[in-house]
Amino acid sequence: MRKGFTTGSCAAAAAKAAAWMLLTGRDKKKVSIRTPKGIWFDADLVDIRRSDGTVSCAVLKDGGDDPDVTTGAHIFAEVSALQKTGGCENEADGWQDAAWTSGLCGKEMKPSAGSGGRQLDDAVIIIDGGEGVGRVTKPGLDQPVGQAAINHVPRAMIRREVLSVCRVMDFKGTLRVLISVPEGKELAGKTFNPRLGIEGGISILGTTGIVEPMSTKALLDTIRVEIHQKRTLGEPVLAVTPGNYGKVFMQQTYGYDLGRSVACSNFIGDTIDIAREEGFRRMLLTGHIGKLIKVSGGIMNTHSREADARMELLAAAALRAGADAKTALAVMDAVTTEEGVRLLAEAGILEGAMRHAMEKIQYYLEKRAGSELHIECMMYSNAYGLLAESSGAEDFLRELTGNGQA
């Protein structure tokens, strides 16, 4: 499958090209940069624009064979030369980057790996986000509140590439690099940015500069970011759900907005691991029986391509609750878990079957969580509401809702 290039790589390539065109006065149609992974990115440049002291151009985002919503977006870099003032331009513009924690305004420079190796007599590069690049409004993310959502690796890439041009041209003044994505505000609604408190656009991302043609890592990275943010915000219990099934039920029954939970999709086991690594000690998993019944069989990735034993596990719970062979076979032949639940209710064994299922779910959750993470669980269906819960689930829910009574 074909690899792609991150928004960070596109921004760095566009910034390098715009800086070159600004300092040379000549146009450029292609530019090459080396990604952090060591793979070269040969980018075509589009929409070249010039004005007095400013050049901008764009690189079209190519996500390769990964289903990336930003593929085709225009990643613009506008580079302009600024007049030096008596103060520190970096601090005045709020420039902060994990790659540069000292050396501003003539202090001793100790560049970190991948920072571009800035020297004392180098140009000053100021990086910010423009139209379609989100702004951070909540703590716990890669960039501090108020900064453009351009993560530290893309910032280091942009700075390195622009500095390389400045050194060739012997330019030691100040350049301002403004990254923008005209489609970014619309695209942001298809990402997790609104949930994370990044407003107004997409993030400029990437740690390797390369988009691998699989979405699993990207999803797990997003889950980790959201869990880290909730830890930073001091959430007492980490609330997790596979999806939005049951949103109305949870709101009407418990006054809890399911949108506050981390959406783990099919990655229940990985999410438990991440929660523990991020320092959470308590976690509440709430979800629809269609996903959670799989956990009763020890299945921690609930995607159907990984494992799908929903009806077999539901039938096993029914047999443990006293179902006869006819009922068990009917459950196994049912197309959906909702239909299976209806059959158990008609047979008068729904409560017992769900109790047995929850015992097994809790067993496997606790086994995965280990002693460091106390985990509780609630399982429901669309038609029958709450089906089963572990012994401490409602206590956790009361903490999350702030209610004295769930």
PDB file of C-alpha atoms in Angstrom, residues 184-344:
ATOM      1  CA  GLY A 184      -9.393  23.366   7.573  1.00  0.00           C
ATOM      2  CA  LYS A 185     -12.416  24.715   9.422  1.00  0.00           C
ATOM      3  CA  GLU A 186     -14.778  22.448   7.503  1.00  0.00           C
ATOM      4  CA  LEU A 187     -12.470  19.428   7.799  1.00  0.00           C
ATOM      5  CA  ALA A 188     -12.065  19.893  11.552  1.00  0.00           C
ATOM      6  CA  GLY A 189     -15.657  18.768  12.073  1.00  0.00           C
ATOM      7  CA  LYS A 190     -14.645  15.329  10.774  1.00  0.00           C
ATOM      8  CA  THR A 191     -11.782  15.026  13.264  1.00  0.00           C
ATOM      9  CA  PHE A 192     -11.499  14.769  17.056  1.00  0.00           C
ATOM     10  CA  ASN A 193     -10.374  18.401  17.341  1.00  0.00           C
ATOM     11  CA  PRO A 194     -13.692  19.775  18.671  1.00  0.00           C
ATOM     12  CA  ARG A 195     -13.646  17.139  21.440  1.00  0.00           C
ATOM     13  CA  LEU A 196     -10.074  18.048  22.344  1.00  0.00           C
ATOM     14  CA  GLY A 197     -10.717  21.768  22.577  1.00  0.00           C
ATOM     15  CA  ILE A 198      -8.950  22.714  19.349  1.00  0.00           C
ATOM     16  CA  GLU A 199     -11.103  25.360  17.697  1.00  0.00           C
ATOM     17  CA  GLY A 200     -11.212  26.873  14.239  1.00  0.00           C
ATOM     18  CA  GLY A 201      -9.477  24.243  12.157  1.00  0.00           C
ATOM     19  CA  ILE A 202      -7.334  21.151  11.855  1.00  0.00           C
ATOM     20  CA  SER A 203      -4.033  20.349  13.538  1.00  0.00           C
ATOM     21  CA  ILE A 204      -0.676  20.230  11.774  1.00  0.00           C
ATOM     22  CA  LEU A 205       0.570  16.830  12.860  1.00  0.00           C
ATOM     23  CA  GLY A 206       3.096  14.085  12.339  1.00  0.00           C
ATOM     24  CA  THR A 207       5.985  12.541  14.245  1.00  0.00           C
ATOM     25  CA  THR A 208       7.644  10.696  11.355  1.00  0.00           C
ATOM     26  CA  GLY A 209       6.449  12.903   8.509  1.00  0.00           C
ATOM     27  CA  ILE A 210       4.964   9.817   6.856  1.00  0.00           C
ATOM     28  CA  VAL A 211       1.367   8.599   6.796  1.00  0.00           C
ATOM     29  CA  GLU A 212       1.342   4.832   7.088  1.00  0.00           C
ATOM     30  CA  PRO A 213      -1.525   3.254   5.088  1.00  0.00           C
ATOM     31  CA  MET A 214      -3.317   2.099   8.224  1.00  0.00           C
ATOM     32  CA  SER A 215      -5.625   4.060  10.484  1.00  0.00           C
ATOM     33  CA  THR A 216      -5.136   1.975  13.657  1.00  0.00           C
ATOM     34  CA  LYS A 217      -2.102   3.889  14.916  1.00  0.00           C
ATOM     35  CA  ALA A 218      -3.753   7.229  14.223  1.00  0.00           C
ATOM     36  CA  LEU A 219      -6.843   6.199  16.182  1.00  0.00           C
ATOM     37  CA  LEU A 220      -4.796   4.936  19.120  1.00  0.00           C
ATOM     38  CA  ASP A 221      -2.737   8.131  19.098  1.00  0.00           C
ATOM     39  CA  THR A 222      -5.945  10.166  19.229  1.00  0.00           C
ATOM     40  CA  ILE A 223      -7.298   8.061  22.093  1.00  0.00           C
ATOM     41  CA  ARG A 224      -4.050   8.608  23.999  1.00  0.00           C
ATOM     42  CA  VAL A 225      -4.178  12.374  23.450  1.00  0.00           C
ATOM     43  CA  GLU A 226      -7.738  12.560  24.769  1.00  0.00           C
ATOM     44  CA  ILE A 227      -6.945  10.387  27.806  1.00  0.00           C
ATOM     45  CA  HIS A 228      -3.843  12.465  28.543  1.00  0.00           C
ATOM     46  CA  GLN A 229      -5.915  15.634  28.355  1.00  0.00           C
ATOM     47  CA  LYS A 230      -8.528  14.304  30.774  1.00  0.00           C
ATOM     48  CA  ARG A 231      -5.747  13.336  33.173  1.00  0.00           C
ATOM     49  CA  THR A 232      -4.279  16.839  32.903  1.00  0.00           C
ATOM     50  CA  LEU A 233      -7.709  18.339  33.599  1.00  0.00           C
ATOM     51  CA  GLY A 234      -7.937  16.289  36.795  1.00  0.00           C
ATOM     52  CA  GLU A 235     -10.861  14.039  35.880  1.00  0.00           C
ATOM     53  CA  PRO A 236     -11.339  11.699  38.892  1.00  0.00           C
ATOM     54  CA  VAL A 237     -12.642   8.790  36.813  1.00  0.00           C
ATOM     55  CA  LEU A 238     -11.844   8.070  33.175  1.00  0.00           C
ATOM     56  CA  ALA A 239     -15.120   7.503  31.341  1.00  0.00           C
ATOM     57  CA  VAL A 240     -14.792   5.352  28.208  1.00  0.00           C
ATOM     58  CA  THR A 241     -17.330   4.151  25.661  1.00  0.00           C
ATOM     59  CA  PRO A 242     -16.979   2.350  22.311  1.00  0.00           C
ATOM     60  CA  GLY A 243     -19.418   4.741  20.638  1.00  0.00           C
ATOM     61  CA  ASN A 244     -22.609   6.762  20.885  1.00  0.00           C
ATOM     62  CA  TYR A 245     -25.099   3.894  21.090  1.00  0.00           C
ATOM     63  CA  GLY A 246     -27.140   4.527  24.220  1.00  0.00           C
ATOM     64  CA  LYS A 247     -26.544   8.277  24.311  1.00  0.00           C
ATOM     65  CA  VAL A 248     -30.235   9.061  24.891  1.00  0.00           C
ATOM     66  CA  PHE A 249     -30.525   6.296  27.499  1.00  0.00           C
ATOM     67  CA  MET A 250     -27.527   7.533  29.501  1.00  0.00           C
ATOM     68  CA  GLN A 251     -28.736  11.134  29.367  1.00  0.00           C
ATOM     69  CA  GLN A 252     -32.326  10.398  30.348  1.00  0.00           C
ATOM     70  CA  THR A 253     -31.579   7.740  32.968  1.00  0.00           C
ATOM     71  CA  TYR A 254     -28.439   9.089  34.615  1.00  0.00           C
ATOM     72  CA  GLY A 255     -28.105  12.653  33.383  1.00  0.00           C
ATOM     73  CA  TYR A 256     -24.768  11.761  31.845  1.00  0.00           C
ATOM     74  CA  ASP A 257     -23.666  13.098  28.465  1.00  0.00           C
ATOM     75  CA  LEU A 258     -21.966  10.187  26.713  1.00  0.00           C
ATOM     76  CA  GLY A 259     -20.058  12.705  24.629  1.00  0.00           C
ATOM     77  CA  ARG A 260     -17.890  13.377  27.691  1.00  0.00           C
ATOM     78  CA  SER A 261     -16.499   9.857  27.483  1.00  0.00           C
ATOM     79  CA  VAL A 262     -13.392   8.928  25.541  1.00  0.00           C
ATOM     80  CA  ALA A 263     -14.561   7.119  22.406  1.00  0.00           C
ATOM     81  CA  CYS A 264     -12.395   4.001  22.227  1.00  0.00           C
ATOM     82  CA  SER A 265     -14.084   2.500  19.155  1.00  0.00           C
ATOM     83  CA  ASN A 266     -13.112  -1.188  19.011  1.00  0.00           C
ATOM     84  CA  PHE A 267      -9.891  -0.770  20.994  1.00  0.00           C
ATOM     85  CA  ILE A 268     -11.101  -1.622  24.480  1.00  0.00           C
ATOM     86  CA  GLY A 269      -7.956  -3.469  25.529  1.00  0.00           C
ATOM     87  CA  ASP A 270      -5.570  -0.863  24.141  1.00  0.00           C
ATOM     88  CA  THR A 271      -7.568   1.893  25.821  1.00  0.00           C
ATOM     89  CA  ILE A 272      -7.261   0.146  29.193  1.00  0.00           C
ATOM     90  CA  ASP A 273      -3.503  -0.092  28.646  1.00  0.00           C
ATOM     91  CA  ILE A 274      -3.253   3.600  27.741  1.00  0.00           C
ATOM     92  CA  ALA A 275      -5.379   4.634  30.747  1.00  0.00           C
ATOM     93  CA  ARG A 276      -3.032   2.800  33.065  1.00  0.00           C
ATOM     94  CA  GLU A 277       0.067   4.238  31.369  1.00  0.00           C
ATOM     95  CA  GLU A 278      -1.336   7.776  31.638  1.00  0.00           C
ATOM     96  CA  GLY A 279      -1.773   7.371  35.378  1.00  0.00           C
ATOM     97  CA  PHE A 280      -5.510   6.841  35.789  1.00  0.00           C
ATOM     98  CA  ARG A 281      -6.481   4.666  38.732  1.00  0.00           C
ATOM     99  CA  ARG A 282     -10.213   4.416  38.049  1.00  0.00           C
ATOM    100  CA  MET A 283     -12.104   3.841  34.815  1.00  0.00           C
ATOM    101  CA  LEU A 284     -15.778   3.374  33.903  1.00  0.00           C
ATOM    102  CA  LEU A 285     -16.599   1.544  30.666  1.00  0.00           C
ATOM    103  CA  THR A 286     -20.165   1.981  29.414  1.00  0.00           C
ATOM    104  CA  GLY A 287     -21.415   0.489  26.198  1.00  0.00           C
ATOM    105  CA  HIS A 288     -23.956  -1.300  24.078  1.00  0.00           C
ATOM    106  CA  ILE A 289     -24.240  -5.071  24.346  1.00  0.00           C
ATOM    107  CA  GLY A 290     -23.226  -5.454  20.710  1.00  0.00           C
ATOM    108  CA  LYS A 291     -19.662  -4.495  21.628  1.00  0.00           C
ATOM    109  CA  LEU A 292     -19.403  -5.475  25.270  1.00  0.00           C
ATOM    110  CA  ILE A 293     -20.750  -9.021  24.946  1.00  0.00           C
ATOM    111  CA  LYS A 294     -17.545  -9.801  23.024  1.00  0.00           C
ATOM    112  CA  VAL A 295     -15.506  -8.818  26.079  1.00  0.00           C
ATOM    113  CA  SER A 296     -17.246 -11.632  27.992  1.00  0.00           C
ATOM    114  CA  GLY A 297     -15.163 -13.950  25.804  1.00  0.00           C
ATOM    115  CA  GLY A 298     -11.925 -12.083  26.429  1.00  0.00           C
ATOM    116  CA  ILE A 299     -12.093 -10.274  23.068  1.00  0.00           C
ATOM    117  CA  MET A 300     -10.417  -6.885  23.568  1.00  0.00           C
ATOM    118  CA  ASN A 301     -10.507  -5.685  19.956  1.00  0.00           C
ATOM    119  CA  THR A 302     -14.180  -5.846  19.073  1.00  0.00           C
ATOM    120  CA  HIS A 303     -13.915  -5.186  15.344  1.00  0.00           C
ATOM    121  CA  SER A 304     -15.714  -7.905  13.386  1.00  0.00           C
ATOM    122  CA  ARG A 305     -12.621  -8.625  11.307  1.00  0.00           C
ATOM    123  CA  GLU A 306     -10.749  -9.493  14.517  1.00  0.00           C
ATOM    124  CA  ALA A 307     -13.461 -11.598  16.170  1.00  0.00           C
ATOM    125  CA  ASP A 308     -17.222 -11.885  16.110  1.00  0.00           C
ATOM    126  CA  ALA A 309     -18.694 -14.343  18.586  1.00  0.00           C
ATOM    127  CA  ARG A 310     -21.519 -12.128  19.814  1.00  0.00           C
ATOM    128  CA  MET A 311     -24.353 -14.591  19.425  1.00  0.00           C
ATOM    129  CA  GLU A 312     -22.321 -17.570  20.641  1.00  0.00           C
ATOM    130  CA  LEU A 313     -21.340 -15.685  23.803  1.00  0.00           C
ATOM    131  CA  LEU A 314     -24.904 -14.497  24.310  1.00  0.00           C
ATOM    132  CA  ALA A 315     -26.146 -18.058  23.913  1.00  0.00           C
ATOM    133  CA  ALA A 316     -23.532 -19.241  26.426  1.00  0.00           C
ATOM    134  CA  ALA A 317     -24.791 -16.679  28.948  1.00  0.00           C
ATOM    135  CA  ALA A 318     -28.337 -17.863  28.266  1.00  0.00           C
ATOM    136  CA  LEU A 319     -27.397 -21.493  28.943  1.00  0.00           C
ATOM    137  CA  ARG A 320     -25.753 -20.478  32.219  1.00  0.00           C
ATOM    138  CA  ALA A 321     -29.032 -18.804  33.162  1.00  0.00           C
ATOM    139  CA  GLY A 322     -31.024 -21.982  32.467  1.00  0.00           C
ATOM    140  CA  ALA A 323     -32.052 -21.591  28.828  1.00  0.00           C
ATOM    141  CA  ASP A 324     -33.218 -24.702  27.025  1.00  0.00           C
ATOM    142  CA  ALA A 325     -31.620 -25.844  23.773  1.00  0.00           C
ATOM    143  CA  LYS A 326     -34.369 -24.301  21.644  1.00  0.00           C
ATOM    144  CA  THR A 327     -33.845 -20.842  23.150  1.00  0.00           C
ATOM    145  CA  ALA A 328     -30.066 -21.087  22.926  1.00  0.00           C
ATOM    146  CA  LEU A 329     -30.263 -22.083  19.259  1.00  0.00           C
ATOM    147  CA  ALA A 330     -32.683 -19.235  18.545  1.00  0.00           C
ATOM    148  CA  VAL A 331     -30.257 -16.774  20.134  1.00  0.00           C
ATOM    149  CA  MET A 332     -27.379 -18.144  18.067  1.00  0.00           C
ATOM    150  CA  ASP A 333     -29.441 -17.767  14.898  1.00  0.00           C
ATOM    151  CA  ALA A 334     -30.447 -14.174  15.696  1.00  0.00           C
ATOM    152  CA  VAL A 335     -28.925 -11.533  13.442  1.00  0.00           C
ATOM    153  CA  THR A 336     -28.380  -8.861  16.102  1.00  0.00           C
ATOM    154  CA  THR A 337     -27.748  -8.762  19.841  1.00  0.00           C
ATOM    155  CA  GLU A 338     -30.899  -6.647  20.249  1.00  0.00           C
ATOM    156  CA  GLU A 339     -32.896  -9.551  18.783  1.00  0.00           C
ATOM    157  CA  GLY A 340     -31.034 -11.956  21.060  1.00  0.00           C
ATOM    158  CA  VAL A 341     -31.889  -9.828  24.100  1.00  0.00           C
ATOM    159  CA  ARG A 342     -35.562  -9.875  23.078  1.00  0.00           C
ATOM    160  CA  LEU A 343     -35.510 -13.676  22.911  1.00  0.00           C
ATOM    161  CA  LEU A 344     -33.955 -13.877  26.380  1.00  0.00           C
TER     162      LEU A 344
END
